[in-house]
Coordinates of N, CA and C in Angstrom, one line a residue:
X71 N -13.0 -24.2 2.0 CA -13.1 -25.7 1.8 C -11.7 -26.3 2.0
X72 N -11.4 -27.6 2.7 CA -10.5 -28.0 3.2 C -10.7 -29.3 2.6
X73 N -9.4 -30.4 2.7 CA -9.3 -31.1 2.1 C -8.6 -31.3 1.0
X74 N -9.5 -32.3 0.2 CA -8.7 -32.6 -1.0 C -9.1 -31.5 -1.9
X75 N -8.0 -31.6 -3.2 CA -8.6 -30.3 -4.7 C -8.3 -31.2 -5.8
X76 N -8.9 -30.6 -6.4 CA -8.5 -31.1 -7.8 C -9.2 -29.8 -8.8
X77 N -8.3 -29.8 -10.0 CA -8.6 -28.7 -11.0 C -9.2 -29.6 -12.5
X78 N -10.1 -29.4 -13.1 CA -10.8 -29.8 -13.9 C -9.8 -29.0 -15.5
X79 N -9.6 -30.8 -16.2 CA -8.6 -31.0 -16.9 C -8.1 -29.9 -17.9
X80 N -9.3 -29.0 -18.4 CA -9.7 -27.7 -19.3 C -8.9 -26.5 -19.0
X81 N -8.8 -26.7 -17.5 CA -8.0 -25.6 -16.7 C -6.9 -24.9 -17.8
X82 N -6.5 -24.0 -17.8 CA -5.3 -23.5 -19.3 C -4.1 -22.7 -17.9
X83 N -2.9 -23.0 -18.4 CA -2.0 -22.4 -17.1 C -1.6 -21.1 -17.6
X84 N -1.6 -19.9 -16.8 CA -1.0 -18.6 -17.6 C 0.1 -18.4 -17.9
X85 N 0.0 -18.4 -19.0 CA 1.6 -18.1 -19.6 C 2.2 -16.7 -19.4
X86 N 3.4 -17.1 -19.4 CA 4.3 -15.9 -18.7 C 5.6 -15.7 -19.7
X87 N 5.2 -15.5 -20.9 CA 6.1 -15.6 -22.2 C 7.2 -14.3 -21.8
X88 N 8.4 -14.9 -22.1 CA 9.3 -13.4 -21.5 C 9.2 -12.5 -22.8
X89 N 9.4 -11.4 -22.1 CA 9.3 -10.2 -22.8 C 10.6 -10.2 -24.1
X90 N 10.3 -9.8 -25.4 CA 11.3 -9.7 -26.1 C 12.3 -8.5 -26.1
X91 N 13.3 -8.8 -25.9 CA 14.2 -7.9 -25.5 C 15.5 -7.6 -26.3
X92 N 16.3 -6.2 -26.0 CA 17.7 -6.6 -27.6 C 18.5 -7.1 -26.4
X93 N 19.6 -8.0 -26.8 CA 20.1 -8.4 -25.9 C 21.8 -8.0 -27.0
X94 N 22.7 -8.6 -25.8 CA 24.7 -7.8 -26.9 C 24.9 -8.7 -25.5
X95 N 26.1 -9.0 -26.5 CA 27.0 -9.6 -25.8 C 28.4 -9.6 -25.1
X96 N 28.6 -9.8 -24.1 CA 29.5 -9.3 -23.0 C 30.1 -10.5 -22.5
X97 N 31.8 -9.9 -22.2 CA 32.6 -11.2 -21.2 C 32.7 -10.4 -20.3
X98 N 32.9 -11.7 -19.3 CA 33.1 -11.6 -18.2 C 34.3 -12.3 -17.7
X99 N 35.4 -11.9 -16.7 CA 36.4 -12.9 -16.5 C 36.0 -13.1 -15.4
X100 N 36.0 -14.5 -14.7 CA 35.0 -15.0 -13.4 C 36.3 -15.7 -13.0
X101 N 36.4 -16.3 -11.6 CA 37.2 -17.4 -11.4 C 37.2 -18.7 -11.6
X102 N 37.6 -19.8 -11.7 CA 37.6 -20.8 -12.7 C 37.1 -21.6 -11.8
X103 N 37.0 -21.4 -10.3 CA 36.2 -22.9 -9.6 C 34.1 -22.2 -9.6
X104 N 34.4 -20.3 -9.9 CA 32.7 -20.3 -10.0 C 32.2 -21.0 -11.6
X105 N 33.2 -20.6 -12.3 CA 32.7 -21.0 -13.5 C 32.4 -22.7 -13.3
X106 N 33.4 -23.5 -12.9 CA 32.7 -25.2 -13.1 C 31.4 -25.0 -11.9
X107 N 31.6 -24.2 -10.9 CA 29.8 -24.8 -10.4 C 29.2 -24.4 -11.0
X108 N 29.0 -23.1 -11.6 CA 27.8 -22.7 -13.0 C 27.8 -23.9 -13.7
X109 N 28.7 -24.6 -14.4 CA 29.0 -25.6 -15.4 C 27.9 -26.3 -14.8
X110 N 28.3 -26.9 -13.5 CA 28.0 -28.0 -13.1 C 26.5 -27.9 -12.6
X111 N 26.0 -26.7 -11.9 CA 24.7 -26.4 -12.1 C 24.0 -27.0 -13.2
X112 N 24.6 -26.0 -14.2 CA 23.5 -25.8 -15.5 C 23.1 -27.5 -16.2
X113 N 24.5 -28.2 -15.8 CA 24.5 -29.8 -16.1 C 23.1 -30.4 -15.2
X114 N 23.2 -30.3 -13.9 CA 22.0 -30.9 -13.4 C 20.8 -30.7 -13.7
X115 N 20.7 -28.9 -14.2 CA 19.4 -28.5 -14.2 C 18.8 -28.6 -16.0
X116 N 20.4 -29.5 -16.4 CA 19.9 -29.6 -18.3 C 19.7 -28.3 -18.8
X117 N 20.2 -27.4 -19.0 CA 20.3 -26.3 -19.1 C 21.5 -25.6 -19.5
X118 N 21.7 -24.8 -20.7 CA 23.2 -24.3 -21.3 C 23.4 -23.2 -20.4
X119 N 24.6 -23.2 -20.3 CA 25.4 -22.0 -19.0 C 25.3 -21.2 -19.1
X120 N 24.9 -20.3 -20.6 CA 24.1 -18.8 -20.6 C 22.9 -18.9 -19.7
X121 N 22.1 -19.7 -20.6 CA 20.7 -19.7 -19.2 C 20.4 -20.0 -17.7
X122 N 21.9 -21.0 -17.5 CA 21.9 -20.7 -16.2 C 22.4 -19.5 -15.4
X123 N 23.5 -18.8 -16.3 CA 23.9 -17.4 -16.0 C 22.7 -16.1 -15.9
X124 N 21.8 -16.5 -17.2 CA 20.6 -15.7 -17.5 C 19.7 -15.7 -16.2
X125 N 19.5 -16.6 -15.7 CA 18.5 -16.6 -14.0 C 19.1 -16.7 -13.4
X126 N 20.5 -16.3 -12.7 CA 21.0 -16.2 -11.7 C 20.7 -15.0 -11.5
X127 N 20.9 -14.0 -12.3 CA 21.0 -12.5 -12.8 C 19.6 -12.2 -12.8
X128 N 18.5 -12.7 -13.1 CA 17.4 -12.8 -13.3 C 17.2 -12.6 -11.7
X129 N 17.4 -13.6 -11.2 CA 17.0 -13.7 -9.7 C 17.4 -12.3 -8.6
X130 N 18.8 -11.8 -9.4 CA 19.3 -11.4 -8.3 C 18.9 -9.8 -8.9
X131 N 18.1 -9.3 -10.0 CA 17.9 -8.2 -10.4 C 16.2 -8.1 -10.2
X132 N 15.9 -9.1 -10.2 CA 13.7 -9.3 -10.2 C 13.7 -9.3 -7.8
X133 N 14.5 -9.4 -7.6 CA 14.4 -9.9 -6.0 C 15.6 -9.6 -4.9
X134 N 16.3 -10.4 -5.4 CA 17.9 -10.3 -4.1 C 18.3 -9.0 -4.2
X135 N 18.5 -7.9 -4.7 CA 18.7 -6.8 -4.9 C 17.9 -5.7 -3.8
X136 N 16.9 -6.1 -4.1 CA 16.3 -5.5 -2.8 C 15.7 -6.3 -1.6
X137 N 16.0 -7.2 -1.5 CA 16.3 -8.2 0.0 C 16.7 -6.9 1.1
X138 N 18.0 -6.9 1.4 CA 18.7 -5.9 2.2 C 17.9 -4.8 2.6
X139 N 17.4 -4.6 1.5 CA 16.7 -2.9 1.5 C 15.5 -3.2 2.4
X140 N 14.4 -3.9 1.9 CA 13.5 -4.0 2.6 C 13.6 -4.8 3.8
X141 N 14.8 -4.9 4.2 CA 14.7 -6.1 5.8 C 14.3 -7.2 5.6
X142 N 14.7 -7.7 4.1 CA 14.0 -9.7 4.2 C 15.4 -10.2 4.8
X143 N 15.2 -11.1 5.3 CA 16.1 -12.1 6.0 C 15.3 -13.7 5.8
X144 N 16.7 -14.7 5.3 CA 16.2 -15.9 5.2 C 16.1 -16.8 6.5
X145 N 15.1 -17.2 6.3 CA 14.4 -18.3 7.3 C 14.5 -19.6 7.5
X146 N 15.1 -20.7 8.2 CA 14.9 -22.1 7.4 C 13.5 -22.7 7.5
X147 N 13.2 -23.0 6.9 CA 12.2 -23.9 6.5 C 11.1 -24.8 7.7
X148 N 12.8 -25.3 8.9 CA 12.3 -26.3 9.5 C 11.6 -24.9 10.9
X149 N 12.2 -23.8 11.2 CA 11.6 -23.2 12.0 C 10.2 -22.8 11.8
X150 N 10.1 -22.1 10.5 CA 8.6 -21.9 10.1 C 7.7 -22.8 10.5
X151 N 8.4 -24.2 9.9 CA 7.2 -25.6 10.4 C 7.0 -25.3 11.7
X152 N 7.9 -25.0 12.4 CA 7.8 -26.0 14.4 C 6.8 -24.2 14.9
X153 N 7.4 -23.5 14.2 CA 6.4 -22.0 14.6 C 4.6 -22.2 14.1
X154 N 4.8 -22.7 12.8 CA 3.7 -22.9 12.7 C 2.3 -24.0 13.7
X155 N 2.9 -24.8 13.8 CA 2.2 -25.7 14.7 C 1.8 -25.2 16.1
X156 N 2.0 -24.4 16.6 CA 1.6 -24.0 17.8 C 0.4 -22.9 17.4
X157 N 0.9 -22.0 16.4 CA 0.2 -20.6 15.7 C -1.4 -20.8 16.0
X158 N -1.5 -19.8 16.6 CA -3.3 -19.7 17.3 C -4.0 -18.7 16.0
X159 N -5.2 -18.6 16.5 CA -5.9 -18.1 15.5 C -5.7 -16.7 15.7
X160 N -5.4 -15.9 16.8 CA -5.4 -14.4 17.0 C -4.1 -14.2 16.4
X161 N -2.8 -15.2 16.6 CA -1.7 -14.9 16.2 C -1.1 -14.7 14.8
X162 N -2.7 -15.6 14.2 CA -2.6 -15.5 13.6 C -3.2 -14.2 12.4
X163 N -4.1 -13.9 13.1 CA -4.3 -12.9 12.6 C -3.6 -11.3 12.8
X164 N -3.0 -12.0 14.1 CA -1.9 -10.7 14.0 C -0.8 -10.4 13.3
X165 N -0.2 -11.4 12.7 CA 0.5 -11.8 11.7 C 0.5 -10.9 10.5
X166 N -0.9 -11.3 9.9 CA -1.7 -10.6 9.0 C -1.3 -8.9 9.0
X167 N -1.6 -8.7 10.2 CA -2.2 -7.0 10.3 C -1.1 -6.8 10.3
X168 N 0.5 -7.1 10.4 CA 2.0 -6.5 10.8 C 2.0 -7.2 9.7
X169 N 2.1 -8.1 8.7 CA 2.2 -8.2 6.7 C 2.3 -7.2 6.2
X170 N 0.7 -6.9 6.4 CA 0.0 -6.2 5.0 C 0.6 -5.3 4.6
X171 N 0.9 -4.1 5.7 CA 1.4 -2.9 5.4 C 2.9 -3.3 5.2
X172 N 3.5 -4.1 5.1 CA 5.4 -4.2 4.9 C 5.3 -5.0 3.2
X173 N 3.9 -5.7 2.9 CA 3.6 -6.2 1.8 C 3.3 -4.7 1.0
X174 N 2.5 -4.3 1.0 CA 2.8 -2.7 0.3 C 3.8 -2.1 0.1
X175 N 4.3 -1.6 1.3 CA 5.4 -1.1 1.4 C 6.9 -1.5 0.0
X176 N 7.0 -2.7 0.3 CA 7.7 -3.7 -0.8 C 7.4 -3.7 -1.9
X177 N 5.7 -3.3 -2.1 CA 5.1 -3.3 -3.6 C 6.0 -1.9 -4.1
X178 N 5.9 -1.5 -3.6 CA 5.9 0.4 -3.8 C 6.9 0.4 -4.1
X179 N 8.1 0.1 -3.2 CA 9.6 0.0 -3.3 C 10.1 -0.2 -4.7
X180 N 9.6 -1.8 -4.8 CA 10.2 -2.7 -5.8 C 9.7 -2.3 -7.0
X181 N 8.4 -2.4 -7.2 CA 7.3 -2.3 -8.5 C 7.1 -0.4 -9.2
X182 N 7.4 0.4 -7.5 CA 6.7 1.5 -8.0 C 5.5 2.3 -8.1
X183 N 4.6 1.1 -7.6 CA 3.2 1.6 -7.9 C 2.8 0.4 -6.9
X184 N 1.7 0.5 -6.4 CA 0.5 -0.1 -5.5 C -0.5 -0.5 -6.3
X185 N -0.8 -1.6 -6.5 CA -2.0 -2.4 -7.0 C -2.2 -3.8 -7.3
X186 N -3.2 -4.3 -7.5 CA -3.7 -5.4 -7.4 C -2.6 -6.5 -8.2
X187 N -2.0 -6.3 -9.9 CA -1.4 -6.7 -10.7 C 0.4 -6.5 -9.8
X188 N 0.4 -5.7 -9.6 CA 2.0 -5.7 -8.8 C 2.2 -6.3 -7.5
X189 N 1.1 -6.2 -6.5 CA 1.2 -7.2 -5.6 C 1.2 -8.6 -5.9
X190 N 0.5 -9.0 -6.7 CA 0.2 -10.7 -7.2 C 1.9 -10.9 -7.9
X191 N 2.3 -10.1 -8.5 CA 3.6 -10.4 -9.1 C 4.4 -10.0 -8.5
X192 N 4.6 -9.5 -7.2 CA 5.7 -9.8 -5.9 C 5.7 -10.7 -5.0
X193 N 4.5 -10.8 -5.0 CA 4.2 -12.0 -4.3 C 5.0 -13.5 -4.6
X194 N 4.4 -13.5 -6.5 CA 5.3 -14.7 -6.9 C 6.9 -14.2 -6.8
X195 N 7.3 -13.1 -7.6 CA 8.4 -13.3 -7.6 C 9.1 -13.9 -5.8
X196 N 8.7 -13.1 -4.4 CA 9.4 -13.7 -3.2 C 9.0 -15.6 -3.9
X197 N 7.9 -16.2 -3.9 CA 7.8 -17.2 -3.8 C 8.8 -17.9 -4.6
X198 N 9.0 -17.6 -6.0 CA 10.4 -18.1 -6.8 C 11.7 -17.9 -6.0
X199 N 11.7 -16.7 -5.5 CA 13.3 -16.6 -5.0 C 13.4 -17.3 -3.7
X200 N 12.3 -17.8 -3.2 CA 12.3 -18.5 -1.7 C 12.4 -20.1 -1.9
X201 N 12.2 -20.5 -3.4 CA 11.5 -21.9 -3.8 C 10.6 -22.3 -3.5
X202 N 9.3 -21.7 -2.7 CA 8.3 -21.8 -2.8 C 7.4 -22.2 -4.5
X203 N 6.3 -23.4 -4.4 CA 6.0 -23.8 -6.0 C 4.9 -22.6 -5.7
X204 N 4.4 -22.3 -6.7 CA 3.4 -21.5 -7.0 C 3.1 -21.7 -9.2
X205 N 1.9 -21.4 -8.8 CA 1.4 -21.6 -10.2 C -0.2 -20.7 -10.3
X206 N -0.6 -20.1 -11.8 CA -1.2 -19.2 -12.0 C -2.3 -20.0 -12.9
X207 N -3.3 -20.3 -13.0 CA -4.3 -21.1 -14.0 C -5.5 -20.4 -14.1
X208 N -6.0 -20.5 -15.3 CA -7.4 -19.6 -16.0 C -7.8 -20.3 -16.3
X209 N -9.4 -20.5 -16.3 CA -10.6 -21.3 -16.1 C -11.7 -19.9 -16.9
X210 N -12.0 -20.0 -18.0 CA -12.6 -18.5 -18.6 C -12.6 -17.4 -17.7
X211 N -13.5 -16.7 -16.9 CA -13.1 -15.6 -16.1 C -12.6 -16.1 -14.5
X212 N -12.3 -17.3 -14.2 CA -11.8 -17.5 -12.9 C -10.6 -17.3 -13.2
X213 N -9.8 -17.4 -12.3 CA -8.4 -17.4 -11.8 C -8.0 -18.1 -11.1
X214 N -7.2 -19.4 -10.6 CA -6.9 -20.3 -9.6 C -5.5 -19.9 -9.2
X215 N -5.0 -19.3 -7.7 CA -3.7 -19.2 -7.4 C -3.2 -20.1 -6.7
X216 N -2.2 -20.8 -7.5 CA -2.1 -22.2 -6.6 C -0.7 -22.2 -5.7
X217 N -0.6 -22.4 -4.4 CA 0.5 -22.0 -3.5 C 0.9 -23.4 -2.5
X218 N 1.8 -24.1 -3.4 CA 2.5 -25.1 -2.1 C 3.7 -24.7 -1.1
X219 N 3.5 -24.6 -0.5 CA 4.3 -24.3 0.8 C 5.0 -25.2 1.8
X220 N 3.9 -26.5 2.0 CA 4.7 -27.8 2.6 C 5.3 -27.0 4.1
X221 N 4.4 -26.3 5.0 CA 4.7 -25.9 6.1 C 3.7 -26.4 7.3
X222 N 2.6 -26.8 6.9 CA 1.4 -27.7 7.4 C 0.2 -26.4 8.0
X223 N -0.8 -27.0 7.9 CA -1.9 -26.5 8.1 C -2.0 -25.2 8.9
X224 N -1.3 -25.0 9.5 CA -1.7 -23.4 10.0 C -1.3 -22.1 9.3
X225 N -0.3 -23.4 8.3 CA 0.4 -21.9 7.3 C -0.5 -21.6 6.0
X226 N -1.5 -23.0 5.6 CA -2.4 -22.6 4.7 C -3.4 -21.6 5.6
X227 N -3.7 -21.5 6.5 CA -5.2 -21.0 7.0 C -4.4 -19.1 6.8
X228 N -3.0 -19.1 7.0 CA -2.5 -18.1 6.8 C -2.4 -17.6 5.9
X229 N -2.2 -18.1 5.3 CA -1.8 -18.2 3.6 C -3.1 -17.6 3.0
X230 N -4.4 -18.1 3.2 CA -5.6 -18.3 2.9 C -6.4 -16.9 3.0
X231 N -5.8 -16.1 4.5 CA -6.5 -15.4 5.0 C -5.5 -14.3 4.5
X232 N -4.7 -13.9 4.3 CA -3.6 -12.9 3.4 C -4.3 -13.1 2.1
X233 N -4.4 -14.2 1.6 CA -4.9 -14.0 -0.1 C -5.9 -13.1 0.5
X234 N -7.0 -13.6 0.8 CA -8.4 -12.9 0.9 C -8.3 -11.0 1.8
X235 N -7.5 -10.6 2.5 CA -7.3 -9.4 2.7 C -6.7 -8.8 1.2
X236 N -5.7 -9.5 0.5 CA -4.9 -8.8 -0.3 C -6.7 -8.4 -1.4
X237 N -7.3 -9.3 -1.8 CA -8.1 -9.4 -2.4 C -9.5 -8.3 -2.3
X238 N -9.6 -8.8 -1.1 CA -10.4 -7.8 -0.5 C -10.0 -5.9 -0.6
X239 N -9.1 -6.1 -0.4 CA -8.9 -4.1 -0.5 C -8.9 -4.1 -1.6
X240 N -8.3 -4.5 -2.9 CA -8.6 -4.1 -4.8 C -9.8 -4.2 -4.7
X241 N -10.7 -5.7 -4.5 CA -11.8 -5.9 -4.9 C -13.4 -6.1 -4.1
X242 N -13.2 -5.3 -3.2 CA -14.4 -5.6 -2.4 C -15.4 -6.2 -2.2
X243 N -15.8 -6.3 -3.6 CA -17.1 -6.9 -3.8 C -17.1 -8.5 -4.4
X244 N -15.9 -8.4 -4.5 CA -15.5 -9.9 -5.2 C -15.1 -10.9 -3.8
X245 N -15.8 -12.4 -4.2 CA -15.9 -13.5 -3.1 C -14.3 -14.2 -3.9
X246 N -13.4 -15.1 -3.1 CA -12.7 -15.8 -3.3 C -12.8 -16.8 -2.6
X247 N -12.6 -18.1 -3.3 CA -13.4 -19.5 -2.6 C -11.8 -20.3 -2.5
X248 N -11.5 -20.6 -1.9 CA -10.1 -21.8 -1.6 C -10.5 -22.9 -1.0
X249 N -9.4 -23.7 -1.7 CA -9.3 -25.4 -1.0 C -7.7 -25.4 -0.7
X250 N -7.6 -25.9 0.5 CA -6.1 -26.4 1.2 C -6.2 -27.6 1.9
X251 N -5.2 -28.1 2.0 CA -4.1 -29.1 2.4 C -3.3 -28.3 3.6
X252 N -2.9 -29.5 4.2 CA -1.4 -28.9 5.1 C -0.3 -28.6 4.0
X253 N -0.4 -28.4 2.9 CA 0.9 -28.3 2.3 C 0.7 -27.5 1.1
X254 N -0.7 -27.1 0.7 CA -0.9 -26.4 -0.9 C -2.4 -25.6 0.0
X255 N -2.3 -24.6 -0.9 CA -3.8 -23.5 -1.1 C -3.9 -23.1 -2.3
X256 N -5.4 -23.6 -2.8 CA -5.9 -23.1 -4.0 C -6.9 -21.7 -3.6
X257 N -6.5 -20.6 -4.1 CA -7.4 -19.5 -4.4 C -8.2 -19.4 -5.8
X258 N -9.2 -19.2 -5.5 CA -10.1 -19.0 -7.1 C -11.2 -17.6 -6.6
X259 N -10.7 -17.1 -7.8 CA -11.7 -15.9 -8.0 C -12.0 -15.1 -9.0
X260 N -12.9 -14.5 -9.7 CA -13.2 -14.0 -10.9 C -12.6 -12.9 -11.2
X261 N -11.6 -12.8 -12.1 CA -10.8 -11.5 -12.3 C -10.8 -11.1 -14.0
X262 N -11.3 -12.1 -14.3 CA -11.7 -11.7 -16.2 C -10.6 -12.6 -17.1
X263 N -11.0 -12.7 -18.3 CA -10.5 -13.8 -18.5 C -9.0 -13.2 -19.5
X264 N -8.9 -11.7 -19.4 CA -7.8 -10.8 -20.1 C -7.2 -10.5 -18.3
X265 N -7.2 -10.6 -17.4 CA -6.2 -10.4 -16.7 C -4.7 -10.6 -16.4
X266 N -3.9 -10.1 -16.6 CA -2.4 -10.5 -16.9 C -1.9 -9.4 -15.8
X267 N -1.3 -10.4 -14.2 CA -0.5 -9.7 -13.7 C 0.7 -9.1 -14.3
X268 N 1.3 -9.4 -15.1 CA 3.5 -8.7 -15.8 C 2.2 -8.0 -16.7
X269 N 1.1 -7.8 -16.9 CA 0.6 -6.8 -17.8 C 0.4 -5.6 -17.1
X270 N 1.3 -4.3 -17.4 CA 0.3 -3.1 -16.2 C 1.0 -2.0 -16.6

């Protein structure tokens, strides 16, 4: 389904409570012009400079760490767009078939294990570290994966068609129904109402 979406107000978003952890404390001697951009970071983002220090380290230990390893390389934004607009349907599905297996691969790498709960939570993690929005919402046993991208319409039908292969090999028998935009894809599908991808 294409078009407009909208999620019915009830919708509950999945919480992603961080794990409790012992934490100790450590200096560090940094140089004094990275320390004021941290400063000045953490100022924009209203945020105290531990926590901005805490997700930098976050980012670069959950993702950028193994960038290198696996052959990610950044992209700008504006090329994706201008590639996307031409993107045919076979290309696009060729796309797909040269993914999937480098999408595993990555699962395996990073996570250690292959499955349904570690793909969905690689998936998000590249989306965080790319700035891509993404959001996770439960509807009693539905599941809504919500993916803005802002690359225009041939990237949702891509987007769309990856969800449903990823889905398809865990769950075969399970249908997944989406709505998109040139700029967002909603995935919805029944996965129980105890499912917790960071659960596994």
């Amino acid at each position: 389904m294409r078009g407009t979406y909208e999620l019915d107000s009830t919708v509950k978003r999945q919480q992603h409570p961080p794990k409790k952890e012992k934490t100790r404390s450590i200096t560090y001697r940094l140089p004094v012009k990275l320390v004021e951009e941290i400063e000045t970071e953490a100022m924009n983002h209203n945020i105290s400079h531990n926590v901005m220090a805490r997700q930098i380290l976050e980012k670069y230990i959950q993702w950028d760490r193994f960038a290198d390893k696996i052959g990610m390389i950044p992209v700008p934004k504006k090329i994706l767009d201008t590639l996307g607009i031409e993107m045919s349907a076979q290309e696009i599905n060729e796309i797909i078939n040269v993914i999937k297996p480098v999408i595993k691969d990555t699962v395996l790498f990073i996570k250690g294990k292959y499955d349904l709960k570690r793909c969905i939570e690689t998936l998000e993690d590249y989306m965080r570290a790319s700035g891509m929005k993404s959001d996770h919402r439960i509807e009693g046993e539905l599941h809504h994966f919500i993916i803005q991208h802002e690359l225009g319409s041939n990237w949702s039908v891509f987007t769309e068609q990856l969800l449903q292969e990823i889905f398809k090999e865990f769950l075969p028998d399970s249908k997944m129904k989406c709505q998109t935009t040139e700029s967002t894809v909603i995935a919805t599908i029944a996965l129980g109402g105890d499912f917790n991808e960071h659960e596994y």
